[in-house]
Amino acid sequence: MAYFEWADDMVIDGGPIDADHRHLVQMVNELHTATSQGRGREVVGGILEQLIRYTDDHLRREESQMAAAHFPGLEVHRKGHTHFVDSLRQLQQRYESGQITVAAQLSTVLRDWLSLHIRRSDKELQAHLRARRP
């Protein structure tokens, strides 16, 4: 069983947003596997950089889709995205300064944030997209 399991209640659009979310879940699982095998220090830097870049790209794509769909919660959503990316960058700075617990914290932070964000905030987008369908 994976550390972070994809579940049917996480489906948002059946398309690009879900593909991004699935990829992020996979990256969290890769990080967790590496840290649980004692390889966190050797791989966390690269995974962390990929996660930050991919997360930032994903959030921009998601916000673009929200704007195109005239999603009324875009600004609130954008603030949450910015706060999350800032948190990731803070963890990256802590990692680069030599704090060894960052890898384990990162797995937990990512899993918890993604799970809650998808199941709560992104569900608002899902409802909005469904309401706009003819």
PDB file of C-alpha atoms in Angstrom:
ATOM      1  CA  MET A   1       0.000   0.000   0.000  1.00  0.00           C
ATOM      2  CA  ALA A   2       1.320   3.419  -0.962  1.00  0.00           C
ATOM      3  CA  TYR A   3       1.877   6.189   1.563  1.00  0.00           C
ATOM      4  CA  PHE A   4      -0.605   8.402  -0.287  1.00  0.00           C
ATOM      5  CA  GLU A   5      -3.352   6.607  -2.183  1.00  0.00           C
ATOM      6  CA  TRP A   6      -5.285   8.222  -5.023  1.00  0.00           C
ATOM      7  CA  ALA A   7      -9.007   7.910  -4.345  1.00  0.00           C
ATOM      8  CA  ASP A   8     -12.143   8.403  -6.422  1.00  0.00           C
ATOM      9  CA  ASP A   9     -13.216  11.331  -4.231  1.00  0.00           C
ATOM     10  CA  MET A  10     -10.164  13.247  -5.456  1.00  0.00           C
ATOM     11  CA  VAL A  11     -11.339  13.387  -9.079  1.00  0.00           C
ATOM     12  CA  ILE A  12     -11.948  16.981 -10.178  1.00  0.00           C
ATOM     13  CA  ASP A  13     -12.092  17.192 -13.970  1.00  0.00           C
ATOM     14  CA  GLY A  14     -11.214  13.751 -15.338  1.00  0.00           C
ATOM     15  CA  GLY A  15      -8.518  15.515 -17.312  1.00  0.00           C
ATOM     16  CA  PRO A  16      -5.455  17.727 -16.887  1.00  0.00           C
ATOM     17  CA  ILE A  17      -6.036  18.766 -13.267  1.00  0.00           C
ATOM     18  CA  ASP A  18      -6.442  15.156 -12.189  1.00  0.00           C
ATOM     19  CA  ALA A  19      -3.372  14.129 -14.195  1.00  0.00           C
ATOM     20  CA  ASP A  20      -1.344  16.796 -12.385  1.00  0.00           C
ATOM     21  CA  HIS A  21      -2.729  15.735  -9.013  1.00  0.00           C
ATOM     22  CA  ARG A  22      -1.925  12.081  -9.714  1.00  0.00           C
ATOM     23  CA  HIS A  23       1.625  13.032 -10.672  1.00  0.00           C
ATOM     24  CA  LEU A  24       2.032  15.016  -7.454  1.00  0.00           C
ATOM     25  CA  VAL A  25       0.717  12.042  -5.441  1.00  0.00           C
ATOM     26  CA  GLN A  26       3.281   9.836  -7.185  1.00  0.00           C
ATOM     27  CA  MET A  27       6.068  12.279  -6.329  1.00  0.00           C
ATOM     28  CA  VAL A  28       5.003  12.345  -2.668  1.00  0.00           C
ATOM     29  CA  ASN A  29       5.114   8.543  -2.642  1.00  0.00           C
ATOM     30  CA  GLU A  30       8.586   8.532  -4.203  1.00  0.00           C
ATOM     31  CA  LEU A  31       9.824  10.943  -1.561  1.00  0.00           C
ATOM     32  CA  HIS A  32       8.265   8.935   1.245  1.00  0.00           C
ATOM     33  CA  THR A  33       9.731   5.678  -0.066  1.00  0.00           C
ATOM     34  CA  ALA A  34      13.197   7.213  -0.272  1.00  0.00           C
ATOM     35  CA  THR A  35      13.039   8.653   3.236  1.00  0.00           C
ATOM     36  CA  SER A  36      11.642   5.464   4.761  1.00  0.00           C
ATOM     37  CA  GLN A  37      14.524   3.540   3.176  1.00  0.00           C
ATOM     38  CA  GLY A  38      17.052   5.965   4.633  1.00  0.00           C
ATOM     39  CA  ARG A  39      17.821   7.535   1.258  1.00  0.00           C
ATOM     40  CA  GLY A  40      16.118  10.831   2.023  1.00  0.00           C
ATOM     41  CA  ARG A  41      19.280  12.874   2.236  1.00  0.00           C
ATOM     42  CA  GLU A  42      20.550  11.685  -1.132  1.00  0.00           C
ATOM     43  CA  VAL A  43      17.308  12.206  -3.062  1.00  0.00           C
ATOM     44  CA  VAL A  44      15.272  14.841  -1.243  1.00  0.00           C
ATOM     45  CA  GLY A  45      17.032  17.801  -2.861  1.00  0.00           C
ATOM     46  CA  GLY A  46      16.179  16.676  -6.376  1.00  0.00           C
ATOM     47  CA  ILE A  47      12.659  15.570  -5.522  1.00  0.00           C
ATOM     48  CA  LEU A  48      12.026  18.786  -3.623  1.00  0.00           C
ATOM     49  CA  GLU A  49      13.148  20.887  -6.579  1.00  0.00           C
ATOM     50  CA  GLN A  50      10.944  18.857  -8.948  1.00  0.00           C
ATOM     51  CA  LEU A  51       7.987  19.109  -6.558  1.00  0.00           C
ATOM     52  CA  ILE A  52       8.259  22.859  -6.212  1.00  0.00           C
ATOM     53  CA  ARG A  53       8.589  23.371  -9.956  1.00  0.00           C
ATOM     54  CA  TYR A  54       5.794  20.937 -10.838  1.00  0.00           C
ATOM     55  CA  THR A  55       3.512  22.267  -8.098  1.00  0.00           C
ATOM     56  CA  ASP A  56       4.062  25.835  -9.247  1.00  0.00           C
ATOM     57  CA  ASP A  57       3.365  24.863 -12.886  1.00  0.00           C
ATOM     58  CA  HIS A  58       0.279  22.877 -11.882  1.00  0.00           C
ATOM     59  CA  LEU A  59      -1.137  25.718  -9.817  1.00  0.00           C
ATOM     60  CA  ARG A  60      -0.683  28.137 -12.709  1.00  0.00           C
ATOM     61  CA  ARG A  61      -2.494  25.719 -15.043  1.00  0.00           C
ATOM     62  CA  GLU A  62      -5.273  25.246 -12.491  1.00  0.00           C
ATOM     63  CA  GLU A  63      -5.664  29.001 -12.003  1.00  0.00           C
ATOM     64  CA  SER A  64      -5.759  29.491 -15.762  1.00  0.00           C
ATOM     65  CA  GLN A  65      -8.557  26.942 -16.050  1.00  0.00           C
ATOM     66  CA  MET A  66     -10.380  28.673 -13.196  1.00  0.00           C
ATOM     67  CA  ALA A  67     -10.080  32.029 -14.922  1.00  0.00           C
ATOM     68  CA  ALA A  68     -11.328  30.583 -18.210  1.00  0.00           C
ATOM     69  CA  ALA A  69     -14.321  29.072 -16.403  1.00  0.00           C
ATOM     70  CA  HIS A  70     -15.022  32.368 -14.562  1.00  0.00           C
ATOM     71  CA  PHE A  71     -14.618  30.572 -11.223  1.00  0.00           C
ATOM     72  CA  PRO A  72     -15.710  33.028  -8.510  1.00  0.00           C
ATOM     73  CA  GLY A  73     -13.316  31.633  -5.891  1.00  0.00           C
ATOM     74  CA  LEU A  74     -10.182  32.202  -7.967  1.00  0.00           C
ATOM     75  CA  GLU A  75      -8.596  34.883  -5.777  1.00  0.00           C
ATOM     76  CA  VAL A  76      -9.081  32.914  -2.556  1.00  0.00           C
ATOM     77  CA  HIS A  77      -7.763  29.815  -4.291  1.00  0.00           C
ATOM     78  CA  ARG A  78      -4.759  31.745  -5.624  1.00  0.00           C
ATOM     79  CA  LYS A  79      -3.876  32.962  -2.118  1.00  0.00           C
ATOM     80  CA  GLY A  80      -3.940  29.381  -0.843  1.00  0.00           C
ATOM     81  CA  HIS A  81      -1.707  28.301  -3.706  1.00  0.00           C
ATOM     82  CA  THR A  82       0.785  31.089  -2.996  1.00  0.00           C
ATOM     83  CA  HIS A  83       0.878  30.208   0.698  1.00  0.00           C
ATOM     84  CA  PHE A  84       1.513  26.541  -0.108  1.00  0.00           C
ATOM     85  CA  VAL A  85       4.348  27.223  -2.561  1.00  0.00           C
ATOM     86  CA  ASP A  86       5.891  29.602  -0.016  1.00  0.00           C
ATOM     87  CA  SER A  87       5.735  26.787   2.562  1.00  0.00           C
ATOM     88  CA  LEU A  88       7.498  24.442   0.155  1.00  0.00           C
ATOM     89  CA  ARG A  89      10.217  27.014  -0.468  1.00  0.00           C
ATOM     90  CA  GLN A  90      10.694  27.452   3.292  1.00  0.00           C
ATOM     91  CA  LEU A  91      11.114  23.693   3.644  1.00  0.00           C
ATOM     92  CA  GLN A  92      13.606  23.796   0.792  1.00  0.00           C
ATOM     93  CA  GLN A  93      15.618  26.500   2.592  1.00  0.00           C
ATOM     94  CA  ARG A  94      15.582  24.429   5.775  1.00  0.00           C
ATOM     95  CA  TYR A  95      16.749  21.396   3.832  1.00  0.00           C
ATOM     96  CA  GLU A  96      19.562  23.367   2.207  1.00  0.00           C
ATOM     97  CA  SER A  97      20.666  24.627   5.633  1.00  0.00           C
ATOM     98  CA  GLY A  98      21.125  21.031   6.762  1.00  0.00           C
ATOM     99  CA  GLN A  99      18.009  20.280   8.788  1.00  0.00           C
ATOM    100  CA  ILE A 100      17.628  16.518   8.507  1.00  0.00           C
ATOM    101  CA  THR A 101      13.937  16.225   9.412  1.00  0.00           C
ATOM    102  CA  VAL A 102      12.795  18.157   6.373  1.00  0.00           C
ATOM    103  CA  ALA A 103      12.371  15.099   4.140  1.00  0.00           C
ATOM    104  CA  ALA A 104       9.937  13.418   6.525  1.00  0.00           C
ATOM    105  CA  GLN A 105       8.109  16.694   7.136  1.00  0.00           C
ATOM    106  CA  LEU A 106       7.843  17.299   3.418  1.00  0.00           C
ATOM    107  CA  SER A 107       6.092  13.999   2.783  1.00  0.00           C
ATOM    108  CA  THR A 108       3.546  14.747   5.487  1.00  0.00           C
ATOM    109  CA  VAL A 109       3.010  18.378   4.477  1.00  0.00           C
ATOM    110  CA  LEU A 110       2.515  17.464   0.834  1.00  0.00           C
ATOM    111  CA  ARG A 111       0.195  14.541   1.513  1.00  0.00           C
ATOM    112  CA  ASP A 112      -1.951  16.479   3.969  1.00  0.00           C
ATOM    113  CA  TRP A 113      -2.124  19.660   1.903  1.00  0.00           C
ATOM    114  CA  LEU A 114      -2.843  17.883  -1.366  1.00  0.00           C
ATOM    115  CA  SER A 115      -5.476  15.665   0.184  1.00  0.00           C
ATOM    116  CA  LEU A 116      -7.308  18.542   1.862  1.00  0.00           C
ATOM    117  CA  HIS A 117      -6.851  20.954  -1.027  1.00  0.00           C
ATOM    118  CA  ILE A 118      -8.160  18.514  -3.603  1.00  0.00           C
ATOM    119  CA  ARG A 119     -11.027  17.226  -1.471  1.00  0.00           C
ATOM    120  CA  ARG A 120     -12.170  20.645  -0.314  1.00  0.00           C
ATOM    121  CA  SER A 121     -10.963  23.612  -2.349  1.00  0.00           C
ATOM    122  CA  ASP A 122     -10.766  21.896  -5.715  1.00  0.00           C
ATOM    123  CA  LYS A 123     -14.196  20.341  -5.199  1.00  0.00           C
ATOM    124  CA  GLU A 124     -15.558  23.888  -5.380  1.00  0.00           C
ATOM    125  CA  LEU A 125     -14.055  24.122  -8.853  1.00  0.00           C
ATOM    126  CA  GLN A 126     -15.535  20.748  -9.745  1.00  0.00           C
ATOM    127  CA  ALA A 127     -19.010  21.922  -8.722  1.00  0.00           C
ATOM    128  CA  HIS A 128     -18.570  25.133 -10.708  1.00  0.00           C
ATOM    129  CA  LEU A 129     -17.440  23.237 -13.826  1.00  0.00           C
ATOM    130  CA  ARG A 130     -20.375  20.843 -13.570  1.00  0.00           C
ATOM    131  CA  ALA A 131     -22.847  23.711 -13.169  1.00  0.00           C
ATOM    132  CA  ARG A 132     -21.499  25.330 -16.361  1.00  0.00           C
ATOM    133  CA  ARG A 133     -22.003  22.222 -18.488  1.00  0.00           C
ATOM    134  CA  PRO A 134     -24.938  22.443 -20.869  1.00  0.00           C
TER     135      PRO A 134
END
